Amino acid sequence: MRRLLGRRRTEPTERAGERPASGRGLRLAFVVPRYGADVVGGAETLVRGLAEHLAASGSAVDVLTTCAQDHLSWKNVLPAGASREAGVTVRRFPVRLRDTRRHAWLQLRILHGSRLRPKEEARWAEESVGSAELFDHLARRGMEYDLVCFAPYLFGTTLCGVPLVPGRAVLIPCLHDEPFAHLGLVRDTFQACRGFIFNSPPEAALAEKLYGIGDRPAGVVGLGFDPLPPADPAALRRRHGLEGPLLFYLGRKETGKNVPLLIEYALRYRAGRRSDLTLVLAGDGPVTASPGTPGVRDLGYLDAAAKAAAYAAATVVCQPSVNESFSIVLMESWLAGTPVLVHARCPVTTHHVFRAGGGLAFDDFYEFAEALDLLLEDAERRRRLGSQGRAYVETMYSWPAVTARLQETLERLVA
Amino acid sequence: MTDRAMEGTIDAARLMEEIKERVRERRVSGFYSEDEVRRITQMEIELAESAPTFQDELEEHLEQLNDGWDTAAEPVIASHRAGVGAVIVAAKKLLRRVTRPYITLILARQVEFNSALLHLLNAFVLPVRDGMASLTRRLEDLSLDLQERLTVEHGERQRRDREVAERLGVLTARLEDLRAEVERLRRPVPGAQLAPSPVVPPDLGALPAAAYVRFEDRHRGTREEIRQRQQAYLDLFAGLGPVLDVGCGRGEFLELCREAGIEARGIDVDPAMVARCREASLAAEQADAIAYLEAEPDGGLGGIFCAQVIEHIPPEALVALVRLAHRKLRPGGMLLCETPNPACLTVFSGAFYVDLSHIKPIHPEAARFVLESAGFHDVEIRYVNPVPPDGKLQRLEPFWYMRRYEEVFLSQINDNFERLNQLLWGAQDYAVVGRRP
């Protein structure tokens, strides 16, 4: 892999072929490990939103992806071949047979801070997810596209795909500071890209710090949002027997998202301050409080309608994760007019919260408790923070605003 | 207050300063006592996380063994030094070639041993690891299924409880309406004009006698059922012969008296009934009760038994019958009248109106009043023939996982059920019993 990168890498400033001056009418490809209306995931949702809105504004958009639908088994579920989905041409290629044991073992070593040899890093990337047919398509026809946008940085489709389209690769990294971000292979991939589309200014700053973006074109775009579907929060409370103030967590329930910390803080808060507070967890994932723990409820996975009702039923939504590159949860929570509580050590969520004035941040349990006190004791304050958040989303992350930023970034990328 | 705050917006950064200030103040003021800090930090928090650490460890060790079992494998001979490196590598390779036969001799047995051991380990460990993983997954699936089922059942139960409560409310309201209606109908209407009864020729309007026997067979109950019900009264008449059975019907009570050695005879207006009694060699004759009693000598009877009769006669006839009975009984004699119980509302949806010849239900208190005003003493009401328990509203039993408020709710529903059962499905008949002093 290292040799492959070394041979294929080209200068980022290299220009290839004639390109239209405007972002409209571009021929674009997005490369993403999974794609489809039923695919759950932040980067996947982002790419689908961007691709569909670009297609609607007149660009020819191809999505190159695998036949997989879930990111654990990577089974080939969807049919291979081209299809047209919401104006976007989707080309699916079968996932290559993976050595999952080897991949899990290397991944574990990365997470535990072991330093991998370049050969091992390449092996880890190859075994994450890849498709010989997809890479072949990129190698043979990659030059037909004006730009090839890869997302997110962490998967084989990106790490092995970027070197195949020298001079045209654009990365939508969805980056946050984690052990994978420090791999040599990842650094090489960032080096090989023509430009970047970031989700937030703190993400761009992190990429600059880790890899040195320099004067390569980059833009902060993010994801766009439509208004939430109408919801019946009272029905949700009734259905699940929820009473009193509700502190909601929505998202994957895993240690990496800091969910154990949130459970611990919420239980401490109940023990010392307000025993009527209920922490409500919603989403998939391995972490939860032991069943029957007083003050914690786990609703499991919620569909779109139930999720909208959950945002509206929540008194406060907490996003304790420090590993976010955008945080869809914050935006959706604000669209429902609900204030948020975020971890002060996450540059991205705190950036949004203080830009929006849509909530508060905590750095330890004591700040968590005081912030929650401030929010729970004053309904008017909650309402105003929530509506400030909503105004922020409507101004910054409505689809027209996002599409305009994206067009402008693409124009700079092809210039 | 910042300018933004004065405009009606909230400055989140300013709020954060306030929060940090509050934490500082509380720390200084000792709000977070040592005790509290210790308590909350020691609080036991149980997190359930699927941490496959044991399997990972197994795999890690196994992988190391699988990578390194071949101790005789050729090492890579290389050098990072430029120039001299090639010489060093060549020297090392020569040394390696010279020593290889001896080293291989020693290591071959080790490699063989390693290989056998590793095969054994692989054969054992991999199935154990996979089995554990699949068991863990199965357990997770099961616990999720259970949780889901419990949630669904809980919701379903709440929905059913609500439905029952709503239906109960409707029933109670209808019952109240019914009670008010009954009360209204019971009140005499002052000055009201009664609609003139149509004139019906006696032959045309009379019920065919034989048909009534069949009717009684079908609706009153079989002979055996009636015998069983009336058996309860038999002890009261012990030593009270002669007993007159007014409205003896098919003669069940006369039969019981004969078996108990109590002297008894019966009268009935229905010739078909009388004929049946005579067939069974029971003393019965066709007669009108009032006329028959008038002809009896005063104080000549020990007991008068009168079951399912008084609802067939108009109120004036009832008063006359009771007065006559009082006169014809000897001191210590007893009158017993059994009739449908109007305080049990189900009686009106079945027993009472199924019989065309019923004229008017007699309330137990009205019966008591009639007997007492005729001079009977120790008048008592005996409620008989209760609706079987499976015909009533059933009690709802609490489940072990119910919450306290759900149990209170359930007990209120059950109290209401009890009241409804009393009113709708109480005793279907009663007997009023009085003694001549």
Short mmCIF file of N, CA and C in Angstrom, two decimals, chain A residues 101-102 105 108 255 260 263-264 267-268 271 273 286-290 354 357 359-361 365-367 370-371 373-374 377 381 384-385 388, chain B residues 5 8-10 12-13 15-16 18-20 22-23 26-27 31-32 37 39-41 43 45-50 56 59-60 63 126 129:
data_model
loop_
_atom_site.label_atom_id
_atom_site.label_comp_id
_atom_site.label_asym_id
_atom_site.label_seq_id
_atom_site.Cartn_x
_atom_site.Cartn_y
_atom_site.Cartn_z
N ARG A 101 -11.09 -11.46 11.14
CA ARG A 101 -10.32 -11.67 12.36
C ARG A 101 -9.05 -10.83 12.34
N ARG A 102 -8.41 -10.83 11.20
CA ARG A 102 -7.18 -10.04 11.05
C ARG A 102 -7.49 -8.55 11.26
N TRP A 105 -8.25 -7.70 14.89
CA TRP A 105 -7.03 -7.75 15.70
C TRP A 105 -6.18 -6.50 15.49
N LEU A 108 -7.93 -3.51 17.07
CA LEU A 108 -7.77 -3.51 18.51
C LEU A 108 -6.41 -2.93 18.88
N THR A 255 -19.27 3.38 24.17
CA THR A 255 -18.30 4.04 25.05
C THR A 255 -17.66 5.22 24.33
N PRO A 260 -21.38 5.99 28.90
CA PRO A 260 -21.24 5.61 30.31
C PRO A 260 -21.08 6.83 31.23
N ILE A 263 -24.47 8.39 31.79
CA ILE A 263 -25.29 7.61 32.73
C ILE A 263 -24.83 7.87 34.16
N GLU A 264 -23.51 7.88 34.34
CA GLU A 264 -22.96 8.10 35.68
C GLU A 264 -23.35 9.48 36.20
N LEU A 267 -27.11 9.72 37.05
CA LEU A 267 -27.47 9.03 38.30
C LEU A 267 -26.97 9.80 39.51
N ARG A 268 -25.75 10.36 39.39
CA ARG A 268 -25.24 11.21 40.48
C ARG A 268 -26.16 12.40 40.71
N ALA A 271 -29.20 11.42 42.48
CA ALA A 271 -28.97 11.09 43.89
C ALA A 271 -28.80 12.36 44.72
N ARG A 273 -29.46 15.84 43.58
CA ARG A 273 -30.24 17.04 43.28
C ARG A 273 -31.72 16.74 43.08
N PRO A 286 -24.14 -1.04 22.24
CA PRO A 286 -23.96 -2.02 23.31
C PRO A 286 -24.12 -1.46 24.72
N VAL A 287 -23.98 -0.14 24.92
CA VAL A 287 -23.96 0.37 26.29
C VAL A 287 -25.37 0.74 26.73
N THR A 288 -25.69 0.34 27.95
CA THR A 288 -26.93 0.85 28.55
C THR A 288 -26.81 0.64 30.04
N ALA A 289 -27.70 1.24 30.82
CA ALA A 289 -27.69 0.97 32.25
C ALA A 289 -28.33 -0.39 32.46
N SER A 290 -28.00 -1.04 33.59
CA SER A 290 -28.63 -2.33 33.86
C SER A 290 -30.13 -2.16 33.85
N PHE A 354 -22.06 27.50 21.20
CA PHE A 354 -21.84 28.91 21.53
C PHE A 354 -22.09 29.83 20.33
N GLY A 357 -25.92 29.78 20.59
CA GLY A 357 -26.55 30.17 21.86
C GLY A 357 -27.69 29.21 22.15
N GLY A 359 -27.56 26.30 24.05
CA GLY A 359 -27.43 25.36 25.15
C GLY A 359 -26.21 25.66 25.98
N LEU A 360 -25.76 24.67 26.75
CA LEU A 360 -24.65 24.86 27.67
C LEU A 360 -23.66 23.70 27.53
N ALA A 361 -22.48 23.88 28.17
CA ALA A 361 -21.46 22.84 28.09
C ALA A 361 -20.98 22.53 29.50
N PHE A 365 -18.53 16.85 36.54
CA PHE A 365 -19.86 16.60 37.08
C PHE A 365 -20.48 17.86 37.69
N TYR A 366 -19.64 18.68 38.34
CA TYR A 366 -20.20 19.83 39.03
C TYR A 366 -20.78 20.82 38.03
N GLU A 367 -20.09 21.01 36.92
CA GLU A 367 -20.64 21.90 35.88
C GLU A 367 -21.88 21.29 35.24
N GLU A 370 -24.74 21.98 37.69
CA GLU A 370 -25.17 23.39 37.71
C GLU A 370 -25.88 23.74 36.41
N ALA A 371 -25.32 23.26 35.28
CA ALA A 371 -25.93 23.57 33.98
C ALA A 371 -27.33 22.97 33.90
N ASP A 373 -29.24 22.28 36.44
CA ASP A 373 -30.08 23.08 37.34
C ASP A 373 -30.62 24.29 36.61
N LEU A 374 -29.67 25.03 35.95
CA LEU A 374 -30.06 26.26 35.24
C LEU A 374 -31.12 25.97 34.19
N GLU A 377 -34.63 24.57 35.91
CA GLU A 377 -35.41 25.44 36.80
C GLU A 377 -36.19 26.51 36.05
N ARG A 381 -36.18 30.11 29.99
CA ARG A 381 -34.78 30.09 29.54
C ARG A 381 -34.57 28.96 28.54
N ARG A 384 -36.04 29.88 25.19
CA ARG A 384 -35.27 30.86 24.42
C ARG A 384 -33.99 30.25 23.86
N LEU A 385 -33.32 29.41 24.67
CA LEU A 385 -32.11 28.74 24.16
C LEU A 385 -32.47 27.85 22.97
N GLN A 388 -33.15 29.97 19.93
CA GLN A 388 -31.90 30.50 19.36
C GLN A 388 -31.21 29.42 18.53
N ALA B 5 -28.80 39.99 25.95
CA ALA B 5 -29.76 39.52 26.94
C ALA B 5 -30.92 40.49 27.06
N GLY B 8 -33.66 40.20 24.70
CA GLY B 8 -34.51 39.02 24.82
C GLY B 8 -33.81 37.75 24.41
N THR B 9 -32.52 37.86 24.01
CA THR B 9 -31.80 36.63 23.69
C THR B 9 -30.91 36.28 24.87
N ILE B 10 -30.49 35.03 24.91
CA ILE B 10 -29.66 34.58 26.03
C ILE B 10 -28.25 34.33 25.51
N ALA B 12 -25.20 32.30 25.82
CA ALA B 12 -24.84 31.02 26.43
C ALA B 12 -23.48 31.11 27.11
N ALA B 13 -22.54 31.86 26.51
CA ALA B 13 -21.21 31.98 27.10
C ALA B 13 -21.30 32.64 28.47
N LEU B 15 -23.90 32.58 30.43
CA LEU B 15 -24.48 31.58 31.34
C LEU B 15 -23.40 30.63 31.85
N MET B 16 -22.47 30.26 30.96
CA MET B 16 -21.40 29.36 31.36
C MET B 16 -20.54 29.98 32.44
N GLU B 18 -21.59 32.07 34.59
CA GLU B 18 -22.42 32.00 35.79
C GLU B 18 -22.29 30.61 36.44
N ILE B 19 -22.30 29.58 35.57
CA ILE B 19 -22.21 28.20 36.07
C ILE B 19 -20.88 27.98 36.77
N LYS B 20 -19.78 28.43 36.13
CA LYS B 20 -18.46 28.24 36.73
C LYS B 20 -18.38 28.97 38.07
N ARG B 22 -20.92 29.66 40.07
CA ARG B 22 -21.74 28.91 41.03
C ARG B 22 -20.96 27.73 41.60
N VAL B 23 -20.26 27.01 40.71
CA VAL B 23 -19.48 25.86 41.17
C VAL B 23 -18.42 26.33 42.17
N ARG B 26 -20.06 27.32 45.48
CA ARG B 26 -20.53 26.16 46.24
C ARG B 26 -19.37 25.39 46.85
N ARG B 27 -18.26 25.37 46.11
CA ARG B 27 -17.10 24.66 46.65
C ARG B 27 -16.59 25.39 47.88
N PHE B 31 -20.69 23.51 50.08
CA PHE B 31 -21.92 22.84 49.62
C PHE B 31 -21.63 21.39 49.25
N TYR B 32 -20.50 21.23 48.56
CA TYR B 32 -20.10 19.86 48.23
C TYR B 32 -19.27 19.32 49.39
N VAL B 37 -19.27 14.29 48.32
CA VAL B 37 -18.33 13.91 47.26
C VAL B 37 -18.04 12.42 47.34
N ARG B 39 -19.91 10.10 48.74
CA ARG B 39 -21.12 9.33 48.45
C ARG B 39 -21.33 9.20 46.93
N ILE B 40 -21.23 10.34 46.24
CA ILE B 40 -21.53 10.26 44.81
C ILE B 40 -20.42 9.58 44.02
N THR B 41 -19.19 9.68 44.54
CA THR B 41 -18.15 8.99 43.76
C THR B 41 -18.16 7.50 44.01
N MET B 43 -20.91 5.84 44.56
CA MET B 43 -22.20 5.29 44.16
C MET B 43 -21.98 4.20 43.10
N ILE B 45 -22.51 2.22 40.04
CA ILE B 45 -23.21 2.35 38.76
C ILE B 45 -22.94 1.10 37.95
N GLU B 46 -23.99 0.44 37.60
CA GLU B 46 -23.81 -0.78 36.82
C GLU B 46 -24.04 -0.47 35.36
N LEU B 47 -23.00 -0.63 34.59
CA LEU B 47 -23.16 -0.42 33.16
C LEU B 47 -23.10 -1.76 32.48
N ALA B 48 -23.97 -1.94 31.54
CA ALA B 48 -23.93 -3.19 30.79
C ALA B 48 -23.30 -2.89 29.45
N GLU B 49 -22.09 -3.30 29.27
CA GLU B 49 -21.45 -3.08 27.98
C GLU B 49 -20.95 -4.41 27.45
N SER B 50 -21.20 -4.65 26.18
CA SER B 50 -20.74 -5.91 25.63
C SER B 50 -19.25 -5.76 25.34
N ASP B 56 -11.13 -11.47 22.97
CA ASP B 56 -10.02 -10.74 22.36
C ASP B 56 -8.68 -11.27 22.85
N GLU B 59 -7.86 -14.55 21.36
CA GLU B 59 -7.46 -14.42 19.97
C GLU B 59 -6.05 -13.86 19.87
N GLU B 60 -5.78 -12.88 20.75
CA GLU B 60 -4.47 -12.23 20.71
C GLU B 60 -3.36 -13.26 20.96
N GLU B 63 -3.05 -15.78 18.20
CA GLU B 63 -2.43 -15.24 17.00
C GLU B 63 -0.91 -15.18 17.16
N LEU B 126 -10.69 -22.22 19.32
CA LEU B 126 -11.56 -21.55 18.36
C LEU B 126 -13.04 -21.90 18.56
N ARG B 129 -14.24 -20.11 21.67
CA ARG B 129 -14.42 -18.67 21.46
C ARG B 129 -15.68 -18.40 20.64
#
